[in-house]
Amino acid sequence: QAPIAQIINNENMPGSKVGTMVDTVKARKDLNDDLNALAKTRRMLNYLSAAQIYLKDNMLVKEKITKEHLKERLLGHWGTCPGLNLVYGHCNLLIKRFDLDMLLVVGPGHGAPAILANLFLEGSLGHFYPEYNNSRTGIETLIRGFSWPGGFPSHINSELPGCIHEGGELGYSLAVSFGAVMDKPDLIVTCIVGDGEAETGPTAGAWHSIKYLDPKESGAVIPILHDNGFKITSATIFGAMSDEELVSLFTGYGYQCRIVSDMDDIDADLAASMEWALTEIRTIQKSARSGKPIFKPKWPMIVLRTPKGWTGIKMMHGKKIEGNYLSHDIPAKDPFKDEEQFQAVSNWLTSYNISELLDENDAIKKELLDTYPSDKRKMGLNPLASPKKIDLEMPDMKPFLTKFDSSGDTLVSPTEAGGKFLAAVVKSNPKSFRIFSPDELESNKLEGIFEETHRNFQWVEEMANRGGRVTEILSEHSCQGWMQGYTLTGRYAIFPSYETFLGIITTMMIQYAKFIKMANETQWRNKQPSLNYIQTSTLWRQEHNGYSHQDPMFSNNLVNLKHQIIRIFYPPDSNTFVYTLANCVKSVNRINLIVGTKKEMPTFLNEEDARAHCQAGIGIWKWLSTDDGKNPDVVLVGCGNETNFEAVAAVHLLKKHAPELRLRFVNVTDVMVLDNTRGHPNALTDEGFEAIFTKDKPVIFNFHGYPSLIEQLVYGRRSRKFHVLGYIEEGTTTTPFDMMVRNKTSRYDIMILALTYAMRDNSDVALYGNTLIAKYKAEMKRHGEYIRKFGKDPKHLATGKVSEIEDGAWTF
């Protein structure tokens, strides 16, 4: 194809005179027929978009529109639809001219009517849903079914072909787009960012994604800021900025910026600009792939300025509608009672003259359908939007498991072992596995990953053009978006983070969970690699950073989602951590959370026992229990790292101080086995639950996070004597053991409760139970005095080895 996107410096050229200028006159001359066809097709698309919002009958406007033809519940958003239709058409033109592999990610997800209309004309909708065929009946099904019970919803979701982004919450489209093109050198994602969406924090961070994109190994994104000026009830920040201000902003971010705003010939303006963007991308990629990379390349981006609600109602009740916030969602909200509104809607829908665009059978004319690419290149049929599962090559785990002679006396950091295992995963999967992290890998003791890879950051010369599987940015939102885009296009990833800061991406994770929930219910969707999180630098060892760094709420947010897709793990040692990690990174259609400390902890389970324990998710530790755990007076449960160790310490001391007390020790590594109400596939039956926790014995559950999480899961179980200990928002800068005392999860708190419960039924323990309780309370008081004097925990409470668990020997 002869190039039309010639960069020029001609003040007489139509359109904006700011930023990069291209020859739009030549674009009109060379592509006149194509552009006219796009404009004609857009008439039909704009009509279908508006009709989906308003009509339930007379969908082809065969007769005069009456109020009886209107939907009683008017749902949807019109304002963004004309711009989406414009961009979709120009993506198609670019694909056809240059045989591109392209996906479209739509930030204004409320513009679903436009995307549905395009998928309908494209034939992708009918490919997966035969009732949406190009016929009168198909058109009527499309229009009536929008936001109608049994039809498609008002926002883009995983039921729509070609979609890799949940359209409910704004802000994530740009990061998702960049994640999708990583390790896909031939893929281009056109990303439409709404100007309202562009005000969000996640989008502000995501503009920097170009700095992490290696053009040698990855594809590219064409960001299009759709600047139509308004959000729901006011002007947008970007709409209020001049062309000069916008160009200055995005130039500072590292982009070449092209303003597209010539409403006298918007098609020529956008066509030339899209080809210019592609040409710039190819130049950057060719240089990198030929061994002569451009340092800090200036990637292209487009600002598209079109009126909000373009081609819609112009004026109503003396107020401007088109080009104003009043066209954002439903321009005429009450056409049943307001005659002027009804007439405006009727005139608007009639103005498209769609009879000219239908053939003799009331199907959409072929000339309109021909503006779309062949099936091989249709964006709605792009296999990357629902790729076939590619298995992750898993390394042998044995080299990363710890061998020991005595259970509980070999200290290993779970995350350190996990980092070395992940390095092996990287080595086995050099182009299909990535780590996205907020600059915390080494702090979280995952630096073993760097034995096989390095950081990917293109704006530092020593890191640039070298690939790298680790992408670190201090934006949890960007990490989440990149991981979503990467996994939803068929690759595998993991996101390690400080525990307290994972909560930043809670709503993003919830939106993704909704996407996966609907994808699982959509027959044609293939299974996708899971989202995986490592939640470390946990609250119990944030005593140095203090209260602000003590927040385990992310787990609670997860547990409220559809249980079929949720897994929450608290592996008790490094061996179970590695097994859990291996299970999660290769899984599909799940959201996996692995909670583990970075501090050295005792290794309790050997290879065989760790495997069995992880498979079951729960187990009685017979070696720690009285008489293998038979006929206990009390059941003690550990869940987490530090909280499990305190429960283990309580058992050791109670065996010494109260030999007549019969104890059963249980460890829970997969908390979802406790689920009673939401149908989790791993949940214990009532019989299985009682076999572990007994029918009527008291259970003291020492949990890593908020007690409410466990209480929620076990609610309604027949065994009701659960006393859950956990984090109760008592935190400060203090010592590690004091964190346990403050939150009543220490060994002493556990022993006091165990004796209190046991004295009711065990007469032998009742003889001395109160004496021991007084002793343990005194121990806690002495601990408080000690740390205030010396600023650290005493040795017997600071040890991590089981064999060194002993009574206090206070010497002050």
PDB file of N, CA, C and O in Angstrom, residues 7 48 136 161 165 185 199 220 235 264 289 297 306-307 597 631 722 755 783:
ATOM      1  N   ILE A   7       3.918  12.751   7.241  1.00  0.00           N
ATOM      2  CA  ILE A   7       4.031  13.820   8.217  1.00  0.00           C
ATOM      3  C   ILE A   7       4.417  15.100   7.484  1.00  0.00           C
ATOM      4  O   ILE A   7       5.353  15.121   6.686  1.00  0.00           O
ATOM      5  N   LEU A  48     -28.470   1.725  15.051  1.00  0.00           N
ATOM      6  CA  LEU A  48     -28.619   0.525  15.877  1.00  0.00           C
ATOM      7  C   LEU A  48     -28.285   0.824  17.335  1.00  0.00           C
ATOM      8  O   LEU A  48     -28.916   0.288  18.254  1.00  0.00           O
ATOM      9  N   ARG A 136     -34.074  -9.506   9.201  1.00  0.00           N
ATOM     10  CA  ARG A 136     -34.996  -8.646   9.962  1.00  0.00           C
ATOM     11  C   ARG A 136     -35.164  -9.170  11.380  1.00  0.00           C
ATOM     12  O   ARG A 136     -35.135  -8.410  12.347  1.00  0.00           O
ATOM     13  N   PRO A 161     -18.099 -11.315  22.075  1.00  0.00           N
ATOM     14  CA  PRO A 161     -16.905 -11.766  21.354  1.00  0.00           C
ATOM     15  C   PRO A 161     -15.861 -10.655  21.244  1.00  0.00           C
ATOM     16  O   PRO A 161     -16.198  -9.481  21.082  1.00  0.00           O
ATOM     17  N   HIS A 165     -12.001  -7.242  28.498  1.00  0.00           N
ATOM     18  CA  HIS A 165     -12.016  -6.197  29.507  1.00  0.00           C
ATOM     19  C   HIS A 165     -13.435  -6.015  30.010  1.00  0.00           C
ATOM     20  O   HIS A 165     -14.367  -5.832  29.223  1.00  0.00           O
ATOM     21  N   PRO A 185       4.478 -10.199  19.544  1.00  0.00           N
ATOM     22  CA  PRO A 185       5.140  -9.193  18.704  1.00  0.00           C
ATOM     23  C   PRO A 185       4.323  -8.699  17.524  1.00  0.00           C
ATOM     24  O   PRO A 185       4.570  -7.596  17.022  1.00  0.00           O
ATOM     25  N   GLU A 199      -9.496  10.514  33.828  1.00  0.00           N
ATOM     26  CA  GLU A 199      -9.314  11.224  35.086  1.00  0.00           C
ATOM     27  C   GLU A 199      -8.963  10.282  36.235  1.00  0.00           C
ATOM     28  O   GLU A 199      -8.587  10.734  37.319  1.00  0.00           O
ATOM     29  N   ALA A 220       2.200  -3.735  20.167  1.00  0.00           N
ATOM     30  CA  ALA A 220       2.058  -2.306  20.457  1.00  0.00           C
ATOM     31  C   ALA A 220       0.600  -1.957  20.700  1.00  0.00           C
ATOM     32  O   ALA A 220      -0.313  -2.673  20.287  1.00  0.00           O
ATOM     33  N   ALA A 235     -18.112  18.985  32.595  1.00  0.00           N
ATOM     34  CA  ALA A 235     -16.998  18.864  31.662  1.00  0.00           C
ATOM     35  C   ALA A 235     -15.904  17.994  32.255  1.00  0.00           C
ATOM     36  O   ALA A 235     -15.743  17.890  33.476  1.00  0.00           O
ATOM     37  N   ASP A 264     -15.154  18.557   9.764  1.00  0.00           N
ATOM     38  CA  ASP A 264     -15.553  18.698   8.363  1.00  0.00           C
ATOM     39  C   ASP A 264     -15.181  17.459   7.561  1.00  0.00           C
ATOM     40  O   ASP A 264     -15.816  17.160   6.542  1.00  0.00           O
ATOM     41  N   ARG A 289      14.137  -4.841  16.343  1.00  0.00           N
ATOM     42  CA  ARG A 289      14.280  -6.231  15.890  1.00  0.00           C
ATOM     43  C   ARG A 289      15.441  -6.417  14.917  1.00  0.00           C
ATOM     44  O   ARG A 289      15.808  -7.546  14.610  1.00  0.00           O
ATOM     45  N   PRO A 297      11.930   5.359  22.701  1.00  0.00           N
ATOM     46  CA  PRO A 297      11.158   5.657  21.491  1.00  0.00           C
ATOM     47  C   PRO A 297       9.880   6.413  21.833  1.00  0.00           C
ATOM     48  O   PRO A 297       9.274   6.201  22.884  1.00  0.00           O
ATOM     49  N   THR A 306     -14.409  14.611  19.261  1.00  0.00           N
ATOM     50  CA  THR A 306     -15.695  14.636  18.553  1.00  0.00           C
ATOM     51  C   THR A 306     -16.774  15.019  19.551  1.00  0.00           C
ATOM     52  O   THR A 306     -16.614  14.821  20.754  1.00  0.00           O
ATOM     53  N   PRO A 307     -17.897  15.548  19.078  1.00  0.00           N
ATOM     54  CA  PRO A 307     -18.952  15.976  20.006  1.00  0.00           C
ATOM     55  C   PRO A 307     -19.574  14.780  20.727  1.00  0.00           C
ATOM     56  O   PRO A 307     -19.817  13.731  20.125  1.00  0.00           O
ATOM     57  N   THR A 597       4.602 -15.573  54.835  1.00  0.00           N
ATOM     58  CA  THR A 597       5.573 -14.642  55.373  1.00  0.00           C
ATOM     59  C   THR A 597       6.879 -14.692  54.595  1.00  0.00           C
ATOM     60  O   THR A 597       7.196 -15.701  53.950  1.00  0.00           O
ATOM     61  N   ASN A 631      -9.897 -38.482  70.728  1.00  0.00           N
ATOM     62  CA  ASN A 631     -10.714 -38.062  71.875  1.00  0.00           C
ATOM     63  C   ASN A 631     -10.175 -36.802  72.567  1.00  0.00           C
ATOM     64  O   ASN A 631      -9.845 -36.804  73.762  1.00  0.00           O
ATOM     65  N   PHE A 722     -16.804 -22.750  68.044  1.00  0.00           N
ATOM     66  CA  PHE A 722     -15.633 -22.169  67.413  1.00  0.00           C
ATOM     67  C   PHE A 722     -15.285 -20.852  68.105  1.00  0.00           C
ATOM     68  O   PHE A 722     -16.113 -19.945  68.191  1.00  0.00           O
ATOM     69  N   LEU A 755      -7.301 -24.024  78.502  1.00  0.00           N
ATOM     70  CA  LEU A 755      -7.520 -24.453  79.884  1.00  0.00           C
ATOM     71  C   LEU A 755      -8.913 -24.073  80.365  1.00  0.00           C
ATOM     72  O   LEU A 755      -9.575 -24.857  81.061  1.00  0.00           O
ATOM     73  N   HIS A 783       6.479  -9.885  79.846  1.00  0.00           N
ATOM     74  CA  HIS A 783       6.929  -9.590  78.482  1.00  0.00           C
ATOM     75  C   HIS A 783       6.797  -8.100  78.181  1.00  0.00           C
ATOM     76  O   HIS A 783       7.692  -7.481  77.592  1.00  0.00           O
TER      77      HIS A 783
END
